XYZ file of C-alpha atoms in Angstrom:
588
model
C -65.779 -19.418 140.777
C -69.053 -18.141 141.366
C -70.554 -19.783 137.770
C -67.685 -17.776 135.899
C -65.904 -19.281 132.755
C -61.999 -20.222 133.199
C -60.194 -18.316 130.179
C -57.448 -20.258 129.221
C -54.234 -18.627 128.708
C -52.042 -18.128 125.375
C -49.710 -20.597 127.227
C -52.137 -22.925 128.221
C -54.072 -22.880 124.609
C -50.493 -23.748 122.988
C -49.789 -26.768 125.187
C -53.125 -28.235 124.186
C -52.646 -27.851 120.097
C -48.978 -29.416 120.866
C -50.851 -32.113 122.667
C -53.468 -32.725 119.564
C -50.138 -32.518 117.230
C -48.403 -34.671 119.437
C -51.820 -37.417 119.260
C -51.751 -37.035 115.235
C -47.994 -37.937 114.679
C -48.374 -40.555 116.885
C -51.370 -41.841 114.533
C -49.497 -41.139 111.683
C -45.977 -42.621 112.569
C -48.268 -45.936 113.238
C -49.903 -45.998 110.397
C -46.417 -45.554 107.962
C -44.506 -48.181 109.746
C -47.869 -50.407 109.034
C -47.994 -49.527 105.395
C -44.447 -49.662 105.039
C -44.033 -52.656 106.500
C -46.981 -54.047 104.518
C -45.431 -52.822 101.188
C -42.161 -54.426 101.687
C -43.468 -57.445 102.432
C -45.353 -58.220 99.201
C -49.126 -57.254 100.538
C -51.313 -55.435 97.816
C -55.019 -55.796 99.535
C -57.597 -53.958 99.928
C -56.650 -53.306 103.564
C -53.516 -51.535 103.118
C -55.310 -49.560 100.482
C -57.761 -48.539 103.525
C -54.336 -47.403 105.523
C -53.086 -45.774 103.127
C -56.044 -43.713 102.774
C -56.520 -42.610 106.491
C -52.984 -40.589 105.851
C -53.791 -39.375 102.617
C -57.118 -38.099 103.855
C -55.298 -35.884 106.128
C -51.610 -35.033 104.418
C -53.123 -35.526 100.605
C -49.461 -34.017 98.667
C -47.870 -37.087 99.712
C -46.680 -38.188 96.289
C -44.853 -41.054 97.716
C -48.467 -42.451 98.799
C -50.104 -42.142 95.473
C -47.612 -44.028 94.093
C -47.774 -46.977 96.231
C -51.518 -46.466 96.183
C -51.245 -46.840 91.961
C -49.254 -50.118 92.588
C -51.684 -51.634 95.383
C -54.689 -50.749 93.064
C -53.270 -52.484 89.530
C -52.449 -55.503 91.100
C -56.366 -55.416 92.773
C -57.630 -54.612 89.069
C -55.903 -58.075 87.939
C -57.551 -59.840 90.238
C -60.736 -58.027 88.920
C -63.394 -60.213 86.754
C -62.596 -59.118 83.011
C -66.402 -58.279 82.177
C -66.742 -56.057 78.959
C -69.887 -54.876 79.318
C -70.633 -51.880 81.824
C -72.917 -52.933 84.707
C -75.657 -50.328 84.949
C -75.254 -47.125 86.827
C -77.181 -47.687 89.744
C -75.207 -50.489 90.479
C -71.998 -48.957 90.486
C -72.486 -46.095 92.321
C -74.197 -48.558 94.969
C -70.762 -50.450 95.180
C -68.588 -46.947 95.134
C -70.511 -46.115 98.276
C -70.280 -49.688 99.781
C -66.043 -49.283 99.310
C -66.405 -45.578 100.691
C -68.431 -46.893 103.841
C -65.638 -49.725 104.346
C -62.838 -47.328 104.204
C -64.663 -45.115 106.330
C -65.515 -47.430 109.241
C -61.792 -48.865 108.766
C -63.904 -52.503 107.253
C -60.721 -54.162 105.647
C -62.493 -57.517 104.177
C -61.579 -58.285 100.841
C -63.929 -58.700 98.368
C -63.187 -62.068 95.950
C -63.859 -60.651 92.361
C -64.486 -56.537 93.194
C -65.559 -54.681 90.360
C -62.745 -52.505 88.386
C -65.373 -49.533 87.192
C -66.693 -49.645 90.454
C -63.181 -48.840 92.201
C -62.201 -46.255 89.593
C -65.486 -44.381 90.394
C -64.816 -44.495 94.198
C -61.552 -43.501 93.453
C -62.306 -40.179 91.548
C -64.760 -39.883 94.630
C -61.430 -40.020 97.131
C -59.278 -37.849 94.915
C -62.285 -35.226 94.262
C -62.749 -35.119 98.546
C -58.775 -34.542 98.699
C -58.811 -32.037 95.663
C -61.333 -30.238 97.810
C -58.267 -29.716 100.902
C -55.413 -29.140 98.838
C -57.166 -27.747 94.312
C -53.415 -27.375 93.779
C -51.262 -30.242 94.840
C -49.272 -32.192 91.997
C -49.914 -35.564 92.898
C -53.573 -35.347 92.994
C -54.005 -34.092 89.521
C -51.756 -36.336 88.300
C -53.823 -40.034 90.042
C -56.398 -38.279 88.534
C -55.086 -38.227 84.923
C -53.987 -41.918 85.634
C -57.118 -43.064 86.570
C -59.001 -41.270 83.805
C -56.388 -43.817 81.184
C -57.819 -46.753 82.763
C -61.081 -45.930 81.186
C -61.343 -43.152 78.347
C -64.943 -43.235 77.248
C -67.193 -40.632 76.200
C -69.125 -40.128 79.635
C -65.729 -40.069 81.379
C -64.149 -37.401 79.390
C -67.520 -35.192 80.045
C -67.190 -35.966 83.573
C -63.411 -34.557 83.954
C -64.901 -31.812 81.744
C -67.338 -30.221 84.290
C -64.816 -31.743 87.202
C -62.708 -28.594 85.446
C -65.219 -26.274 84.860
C -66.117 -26.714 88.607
C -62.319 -26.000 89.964
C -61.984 -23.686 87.224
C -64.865 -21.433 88.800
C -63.496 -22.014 92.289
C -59.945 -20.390 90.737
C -59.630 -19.187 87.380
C -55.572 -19.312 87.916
C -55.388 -22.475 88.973
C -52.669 -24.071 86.369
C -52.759 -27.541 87.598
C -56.432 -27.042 86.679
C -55.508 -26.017 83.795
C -52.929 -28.044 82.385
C -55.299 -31.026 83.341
C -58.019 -29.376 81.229
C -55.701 -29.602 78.045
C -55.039 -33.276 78.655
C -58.426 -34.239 78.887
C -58.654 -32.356 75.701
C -56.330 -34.071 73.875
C -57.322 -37.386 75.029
C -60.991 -36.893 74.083
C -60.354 -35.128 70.749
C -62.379 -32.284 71.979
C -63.210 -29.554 69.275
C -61.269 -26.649 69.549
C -64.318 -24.305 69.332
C -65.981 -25.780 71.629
C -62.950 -24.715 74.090
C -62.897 -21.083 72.542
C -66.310 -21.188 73.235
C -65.596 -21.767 76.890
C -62.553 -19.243 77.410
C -65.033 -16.207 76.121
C -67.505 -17.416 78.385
C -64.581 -16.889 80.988
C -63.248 -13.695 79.918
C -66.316 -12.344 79.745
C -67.642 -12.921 82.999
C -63.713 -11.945 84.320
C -61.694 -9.683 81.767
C -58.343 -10.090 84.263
C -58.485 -14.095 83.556
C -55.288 -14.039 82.702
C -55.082 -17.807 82.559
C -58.631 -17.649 80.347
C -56.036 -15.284 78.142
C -53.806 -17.404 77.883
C -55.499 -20.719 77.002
C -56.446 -19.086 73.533
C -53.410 -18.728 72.556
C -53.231 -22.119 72.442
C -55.867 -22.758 69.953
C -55.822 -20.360 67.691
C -54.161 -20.193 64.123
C -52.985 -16.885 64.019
C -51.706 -17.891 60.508
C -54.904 -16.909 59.580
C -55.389 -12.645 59.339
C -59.168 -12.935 59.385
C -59.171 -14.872 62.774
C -56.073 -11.811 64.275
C -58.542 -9.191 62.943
C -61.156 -10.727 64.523
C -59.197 -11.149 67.516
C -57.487 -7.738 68.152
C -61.059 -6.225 67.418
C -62.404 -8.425 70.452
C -59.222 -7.232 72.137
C -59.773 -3.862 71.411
C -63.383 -3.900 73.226
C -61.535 -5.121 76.568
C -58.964 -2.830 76.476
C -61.191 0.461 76.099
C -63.448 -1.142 78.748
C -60.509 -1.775 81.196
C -57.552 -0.093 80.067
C -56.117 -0.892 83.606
C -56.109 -4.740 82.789
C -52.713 -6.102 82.212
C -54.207 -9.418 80.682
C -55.841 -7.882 78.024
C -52.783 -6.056 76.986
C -50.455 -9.123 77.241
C -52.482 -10.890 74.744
C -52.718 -8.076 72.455
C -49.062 -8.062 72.076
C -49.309 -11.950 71.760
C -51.605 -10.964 68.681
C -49.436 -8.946 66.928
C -46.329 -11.189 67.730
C -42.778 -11.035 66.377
C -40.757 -12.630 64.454
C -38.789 -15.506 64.839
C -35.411 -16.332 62.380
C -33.305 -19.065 61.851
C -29.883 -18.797 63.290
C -28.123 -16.457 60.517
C -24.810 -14.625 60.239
C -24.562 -11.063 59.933
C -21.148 -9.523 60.145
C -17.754 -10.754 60.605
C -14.554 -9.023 62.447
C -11.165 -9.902 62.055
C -9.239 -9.227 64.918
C -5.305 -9.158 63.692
C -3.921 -8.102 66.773
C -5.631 -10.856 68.880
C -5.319 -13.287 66.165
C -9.294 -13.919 66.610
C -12.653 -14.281 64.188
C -16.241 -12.694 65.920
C -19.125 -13.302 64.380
C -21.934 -11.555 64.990
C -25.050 -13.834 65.512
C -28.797 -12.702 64.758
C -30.372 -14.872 67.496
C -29.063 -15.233 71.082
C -27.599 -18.600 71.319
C -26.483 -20.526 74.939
C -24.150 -22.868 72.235
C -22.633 -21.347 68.888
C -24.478 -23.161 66.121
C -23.064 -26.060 64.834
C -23.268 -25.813 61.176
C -21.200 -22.486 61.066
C -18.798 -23.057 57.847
C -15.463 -21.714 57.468
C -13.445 -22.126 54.695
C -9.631 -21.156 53.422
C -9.327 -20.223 50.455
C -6.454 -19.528 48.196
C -5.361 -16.021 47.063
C -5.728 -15.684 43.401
C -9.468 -16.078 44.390
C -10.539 -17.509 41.382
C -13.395 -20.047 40.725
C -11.062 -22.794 41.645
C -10.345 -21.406 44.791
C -11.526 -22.898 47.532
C -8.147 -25.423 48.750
C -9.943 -26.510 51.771
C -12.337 -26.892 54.064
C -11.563 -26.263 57.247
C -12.768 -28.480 59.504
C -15.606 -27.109 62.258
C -14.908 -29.590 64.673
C -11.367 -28.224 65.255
C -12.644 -24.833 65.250
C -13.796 -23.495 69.344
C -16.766 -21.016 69.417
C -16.627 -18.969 72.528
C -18.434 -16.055 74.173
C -18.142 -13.728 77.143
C -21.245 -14.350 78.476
C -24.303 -16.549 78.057
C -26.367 -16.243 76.024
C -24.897 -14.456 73.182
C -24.721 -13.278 69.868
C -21.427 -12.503 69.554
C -18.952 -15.476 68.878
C -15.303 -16.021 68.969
C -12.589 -18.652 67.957
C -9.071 -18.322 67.584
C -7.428 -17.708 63.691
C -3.559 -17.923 64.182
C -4.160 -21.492 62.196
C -6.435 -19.938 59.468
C -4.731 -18.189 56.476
C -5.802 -14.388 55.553
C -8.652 -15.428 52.826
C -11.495 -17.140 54.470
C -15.254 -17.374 54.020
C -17.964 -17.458 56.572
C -21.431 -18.553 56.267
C -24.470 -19.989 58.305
C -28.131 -19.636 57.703
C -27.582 -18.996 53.906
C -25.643 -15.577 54.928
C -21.548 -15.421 53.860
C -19.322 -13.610 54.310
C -15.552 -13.520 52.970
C -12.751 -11.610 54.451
C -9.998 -11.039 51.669
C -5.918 -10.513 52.936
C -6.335 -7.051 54.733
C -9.990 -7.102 55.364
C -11.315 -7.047 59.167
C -14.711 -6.505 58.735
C -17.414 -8.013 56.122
C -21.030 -7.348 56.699
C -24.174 -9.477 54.906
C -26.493 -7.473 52.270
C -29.188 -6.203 53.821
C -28.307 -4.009 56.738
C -27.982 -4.765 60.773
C -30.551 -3.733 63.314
C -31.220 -5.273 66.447
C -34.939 -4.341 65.898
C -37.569 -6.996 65.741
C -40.435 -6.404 63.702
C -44.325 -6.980 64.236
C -45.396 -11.010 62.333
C -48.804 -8.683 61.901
C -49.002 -7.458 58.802
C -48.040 -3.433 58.037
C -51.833 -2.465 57.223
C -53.093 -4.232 60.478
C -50.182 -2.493 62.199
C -50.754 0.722 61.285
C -54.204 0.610 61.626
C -53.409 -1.211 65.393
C -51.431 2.182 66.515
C -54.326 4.603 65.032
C -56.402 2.868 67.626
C -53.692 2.900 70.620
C -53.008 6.771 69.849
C -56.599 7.215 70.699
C -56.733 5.758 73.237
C -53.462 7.461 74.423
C -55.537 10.849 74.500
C -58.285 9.468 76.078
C -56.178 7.543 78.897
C -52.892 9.610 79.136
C -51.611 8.838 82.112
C -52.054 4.775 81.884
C -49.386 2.453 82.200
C -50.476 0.109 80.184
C -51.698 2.612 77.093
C -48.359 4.314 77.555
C -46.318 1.306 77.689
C -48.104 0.012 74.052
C -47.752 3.243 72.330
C -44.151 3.362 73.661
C -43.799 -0.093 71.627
C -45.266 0.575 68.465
C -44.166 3.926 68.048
C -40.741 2.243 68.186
C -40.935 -0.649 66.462
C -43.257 0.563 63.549
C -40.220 3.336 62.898
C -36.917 1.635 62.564
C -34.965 5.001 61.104
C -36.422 7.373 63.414
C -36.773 11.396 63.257
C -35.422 13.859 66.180
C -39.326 14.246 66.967
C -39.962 10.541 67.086
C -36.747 9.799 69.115
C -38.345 13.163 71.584
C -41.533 11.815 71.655
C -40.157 8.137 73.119
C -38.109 9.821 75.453
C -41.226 11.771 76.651
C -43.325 8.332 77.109
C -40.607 6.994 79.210
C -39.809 9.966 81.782
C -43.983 10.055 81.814
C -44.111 6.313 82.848
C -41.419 7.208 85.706
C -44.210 9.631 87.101
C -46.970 7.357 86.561
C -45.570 4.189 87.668
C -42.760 5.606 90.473
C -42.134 1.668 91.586
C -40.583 0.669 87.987
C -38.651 4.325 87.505
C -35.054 2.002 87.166
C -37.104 -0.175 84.923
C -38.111 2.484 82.783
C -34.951 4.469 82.187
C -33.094 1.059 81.277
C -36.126 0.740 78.765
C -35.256 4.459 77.372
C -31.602 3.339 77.019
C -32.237 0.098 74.979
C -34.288 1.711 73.094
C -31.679 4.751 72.030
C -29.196 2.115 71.788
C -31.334 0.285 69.326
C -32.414 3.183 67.185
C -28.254 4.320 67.354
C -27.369 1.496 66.411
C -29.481 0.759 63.617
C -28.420 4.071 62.356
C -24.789 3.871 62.802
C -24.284 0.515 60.500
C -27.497 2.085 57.864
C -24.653 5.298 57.446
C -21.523 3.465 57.802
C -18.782 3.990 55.192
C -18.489 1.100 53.149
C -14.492 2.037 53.229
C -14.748 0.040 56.310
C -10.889 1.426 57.393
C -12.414 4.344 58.567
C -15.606 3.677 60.211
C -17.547 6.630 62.110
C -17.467 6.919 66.276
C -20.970 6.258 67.826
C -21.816 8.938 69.730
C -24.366 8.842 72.751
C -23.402 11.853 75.022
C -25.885 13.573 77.148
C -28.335 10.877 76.501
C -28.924 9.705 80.119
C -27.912 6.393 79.444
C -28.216 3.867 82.468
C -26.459 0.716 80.907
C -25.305 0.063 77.402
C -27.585 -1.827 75.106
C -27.462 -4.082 72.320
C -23.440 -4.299 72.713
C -23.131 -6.789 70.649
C -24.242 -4.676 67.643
C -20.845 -2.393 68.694
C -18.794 -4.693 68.386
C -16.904 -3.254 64.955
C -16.750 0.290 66.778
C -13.377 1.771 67.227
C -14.513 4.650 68.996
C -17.168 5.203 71.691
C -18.525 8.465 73.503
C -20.681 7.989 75.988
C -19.700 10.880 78.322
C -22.512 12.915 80.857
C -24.541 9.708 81.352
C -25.943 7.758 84.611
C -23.730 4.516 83.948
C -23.077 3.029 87.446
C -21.618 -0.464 85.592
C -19.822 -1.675 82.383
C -21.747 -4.102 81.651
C -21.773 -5.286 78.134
C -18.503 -3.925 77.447
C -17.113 -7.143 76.714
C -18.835 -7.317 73.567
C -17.123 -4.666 72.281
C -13.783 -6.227 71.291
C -12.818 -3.774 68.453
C -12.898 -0.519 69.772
C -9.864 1.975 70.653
C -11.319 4.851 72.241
C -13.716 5.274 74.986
C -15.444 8.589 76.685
C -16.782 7.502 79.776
C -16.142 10.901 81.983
C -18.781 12.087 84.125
C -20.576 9.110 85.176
C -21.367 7.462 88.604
C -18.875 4.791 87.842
C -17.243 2.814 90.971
C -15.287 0.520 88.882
C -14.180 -0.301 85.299
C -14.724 -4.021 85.591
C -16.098 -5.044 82.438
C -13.336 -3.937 80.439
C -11.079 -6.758 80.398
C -12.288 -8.069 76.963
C -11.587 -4.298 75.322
C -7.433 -5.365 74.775
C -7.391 -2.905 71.690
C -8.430 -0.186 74.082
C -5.544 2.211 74.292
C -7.423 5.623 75.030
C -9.929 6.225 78.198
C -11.094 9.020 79.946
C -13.084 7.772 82.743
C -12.738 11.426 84.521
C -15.125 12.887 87.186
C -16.258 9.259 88.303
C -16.551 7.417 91.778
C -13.352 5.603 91.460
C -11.709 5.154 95.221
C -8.789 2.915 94.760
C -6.739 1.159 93.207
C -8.734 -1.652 92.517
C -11.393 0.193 90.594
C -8.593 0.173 87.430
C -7.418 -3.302 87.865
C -9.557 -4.356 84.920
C -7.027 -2.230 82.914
C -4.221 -4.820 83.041
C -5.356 -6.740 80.187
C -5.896 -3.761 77.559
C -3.525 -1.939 75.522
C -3.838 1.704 77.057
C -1.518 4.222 76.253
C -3.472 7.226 77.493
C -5.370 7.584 80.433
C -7.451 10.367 82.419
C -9.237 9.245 86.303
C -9.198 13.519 87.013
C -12.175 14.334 89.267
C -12.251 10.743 91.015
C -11.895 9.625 94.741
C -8.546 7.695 93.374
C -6.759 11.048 91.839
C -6.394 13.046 95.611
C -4.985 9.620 97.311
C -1.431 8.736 98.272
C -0.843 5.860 96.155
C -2.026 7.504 93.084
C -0.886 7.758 90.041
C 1.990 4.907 91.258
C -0.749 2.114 91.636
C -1.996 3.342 88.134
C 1.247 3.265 86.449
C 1.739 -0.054 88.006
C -1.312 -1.709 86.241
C -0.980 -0.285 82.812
C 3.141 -0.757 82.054
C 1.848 0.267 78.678
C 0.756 4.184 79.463
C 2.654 6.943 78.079
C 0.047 9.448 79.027
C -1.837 10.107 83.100
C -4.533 12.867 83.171
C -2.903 14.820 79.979
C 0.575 14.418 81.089
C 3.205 12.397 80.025
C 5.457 9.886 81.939
């Protein structure tokens, strides 16, 4: 009243949109029974084309639509006149617009001989007006790439060109983009420096193009060290301009790259109480390779000796968990003399050998495909940049990497000076701290590793305990590489889990006392186990030690857990380990 404007309430503002959504499924529910019911029945014209374009215009991810719009429009091009020759421009942009008008003022007249160039053009013209609503939906790209095979000429293939170039500068991320980009690539035998060209031209205007980043690395031969040098040089620029830019640094690592092996054997373990063969695997596997060999052979072990072959496909490869490179099958059918071999590695285990190890050492390292010169000369740049930028991420993470992988026996100063980049990326980057102390520990474990089978006696009957006390371990790494180890320490650490104790299937003696261990799941698979001391842990009952069942142990110590003060305790513990002679230091 009094020339004042009603405001309309929240109420009364939601009412109206439901009435507007209400209007629009109305519409729509009309216009699929029409172009279903026009489908089934046989029609392909031009005026269920039209229908099907009024939904599309407003819901354009409708796959199902695209499809039946691909079906409608072949069987139109069939009916179109087979002319060769291209009608001039003019003209065919004068009949896309005609079609456009039609479909726009709902015209459904059928033309008797319409022109197939001029319906692809109006076509793209549809699908770049739907591409403008919805850049990323999967069904648009892909009528696109269909209608660009119905004609693959030079002019077309420049068109889709800048049609990418245009999206591509909407959203450098945008993969569908992307991916569309490389097809129209391949299908016009574009020159690949013409497309490096293009991704510099990206990165340069954007250094965080990740995607731009990306792309190169699928054109470039990095078989070729004068195109890396060139490369990590270019790299180099970015990263002292931006050492904050993740992209940058991703590729760099691309650059230097590591190696990839064939599926090869490196150690085998004879387990004679368990009647079982492990093989230890270089490459994680999801399936144990199929041309593993084993063969019998006889025991004077002469040249001759070789009486069979046993056959693979009665031999059954298991693991404890997936993916793996530690394998399994069951021996009480093979004799005592056998020989292993895959990947051009054997092995042979002679009557009273349980463990026989390739030439050439084991290390769960993986080196650098850059070349050592390259490398070191790679890390003489990052350390610079360390002391310029010492409290990056990404500088710290990089030197962190190289400094470990560029020193597979490490010092006491090197192994200090990687546990000083890690507790420094806890303080820089607080979000990733359980990240970063899982890092430290794979990386002791590696380096321990590495250094326990480089010193191990080769009187293989007495191999050395692996000791990694005090270390501030968080989860065991590279298990697999443990698995010949009859005794393990790793007492005073932050273990909350056992995970990856299944791998190790040969050892007899574990330290696992003061750690912040609720449980000792993960120790079903250690049945030669037969002396623990899990002391000073967070074990509260009884079902904390079930896991025990299955080993062997004989001694046992749970002092300084939640379990130990209890009323069922040390009953419930005798009653899951029938074979223990020996509770806390005291015998039964």
């Amino acid at each position: 009243m009094h020339g004042r404007l009603k405001v309309k309430t929240t109420a009364e503002k939601e009412a109206e949109k439901n009435k507007i959504r209400e209007k629009k499924k109305q519409v729509y529910l009309k216009c699929m029974n029409k172009i279903k019911g026009m489908y089934n029945s046989g029609d392909r014209s031009v005026e269920l084309l039209n229908i099907i374009t009024k939904v599309l215009e407003n819901i354009p991810e409708f796959s199902t639509l695209w499809n039946w719009r691909r079906v409608v429009l072949l069987d139109i091009f069939s009916s179109c006149s087979d002319e060769k020759q291209e009608k001039e421009s003019e003209t065919v942009v004068k009949e896309s617009e005609t079609l456009e008008k039609e479909s726009e003022s709902d015209k459904t007249c059928e033309r008797e001989a319409p022109n197939k160039a001029a319906m692809i053009l109006s076509e793209k013209l549809f699908v770049a007006r739907c591409l403008d609503v919805n850049p990323k939906a999967y069904s648009l790209w892909s009528h696109r790439r269909w209608l660009v095979e119905q004609n693959t000429s030079e002019c077309v293939i420049k068109e889709e060109l800048n049609l990418c170039n245009l999206f591509l500068k909407y959203d450098a991320r945008n993969f569908h983009c992307w991916d569309y980009r490389r097809f129209i690539v391949k299908l016009g035998g574009i020159k690949i420096e013409s497309e490096l060209e293009m991704s510099t031209s990206l990165i340069e205007r954007n250094f965080s193009n990740y995607s731009a980043w990306h792309y190169r690395t699928t054109l470039l031969d990095t078989q070729d060290m004068g195109v890396v040098r060139e490369e990590l040089e270019w790299a180099q620029n970015a990263y002292f301009t931006d050492p904050s830019d993740q992209s940058v640094w991703l590729y760099y690592q691309w650059l230097l790259g590591r190696e990839t092996q064939e599926d090869k054997l490196l150690a085998v373990y004879r387990d004679t109480t368990n009647s079982t063969i492990n093989l230890l695997l270089n490459n994680l596997t999801y399936t144990a390779p199929t041309n593993i060999q084993i063969q019998e052979n006889s025991d004077n072990n002469t040249d001759n000796s070789t009486d069979k072959s046993t056959d693979k496909g009665n031999v059954t490869w298991n693991c404890h968990s997936f993916p793996a490179k530690l394998w399994w099958c069951d021996a009480t059918h093979l004799s005592d003399n056998v020989t292993v071999s895959l990947g051009g590695a054997t092995v042979t285990l002679c009557s009273g050998d349980t463990l026989g190890v390739v030439p050439g050492g084991i290390s769960p390292r993986i080196n650098y495909t850059a070349p050592q010169d390259i490398v070191q000369e790679q890390l003489g740049n990052i350390r610079e940049l360390y002391e310029l930028e010492p409290d990056n991420k990404w500088v710290i993470l990089t030197y962190l990497d190289m400094v470990n992988t560029c020193n597979p026996h490490k010092s006491k100063e090197q192994i200090t000076e990687i546990r000083n980049l890690t507790v420094k990326l806890c303080h820089v980057d607080t979000m990733r701290t359980g990240y970063y102390r899982d890092l430290w520990t794979k990386l002791l474990c590696e380096t321990a590793v590495t250094a326990w089978w480089a010193n191990m006696s080769r009187d293989i009957t007495s191999r050395d305990p692996l000791n990694l006390s005090k270390k501030y371990i968080t989860k065991l790494g590279h298990s697999e590489y443990m698995f010949a180890l009859r005794e393990l320490d790793l007492s005073h650490n932050n273990l909350t889990s056992l995970t990856g104790f299944s791998s190790l299937v040969a050892v007899e003696k574990v330290n696992l006392s003061h750690n912040k261990l609720h449980s000792l799941q993960g120790l079903e698979e250690c049945k030669n186990l037969t002396e623990l001391d899990a002391s000073h842990n967070l074990i509260h009952n009884a079902c904390g030690i079930l896991s025990c069942t299955k080993c062997r142990l004989r001694a046992l110590c749970l002092l300084g857990n939640p379990l130990a003060t209890s009323s069922v305790y040390p009953g419930c513990v005798v009653q899951s380990c029938p074979m223990l002679c020996l509770l806390d230091n005291r015998e039964l």
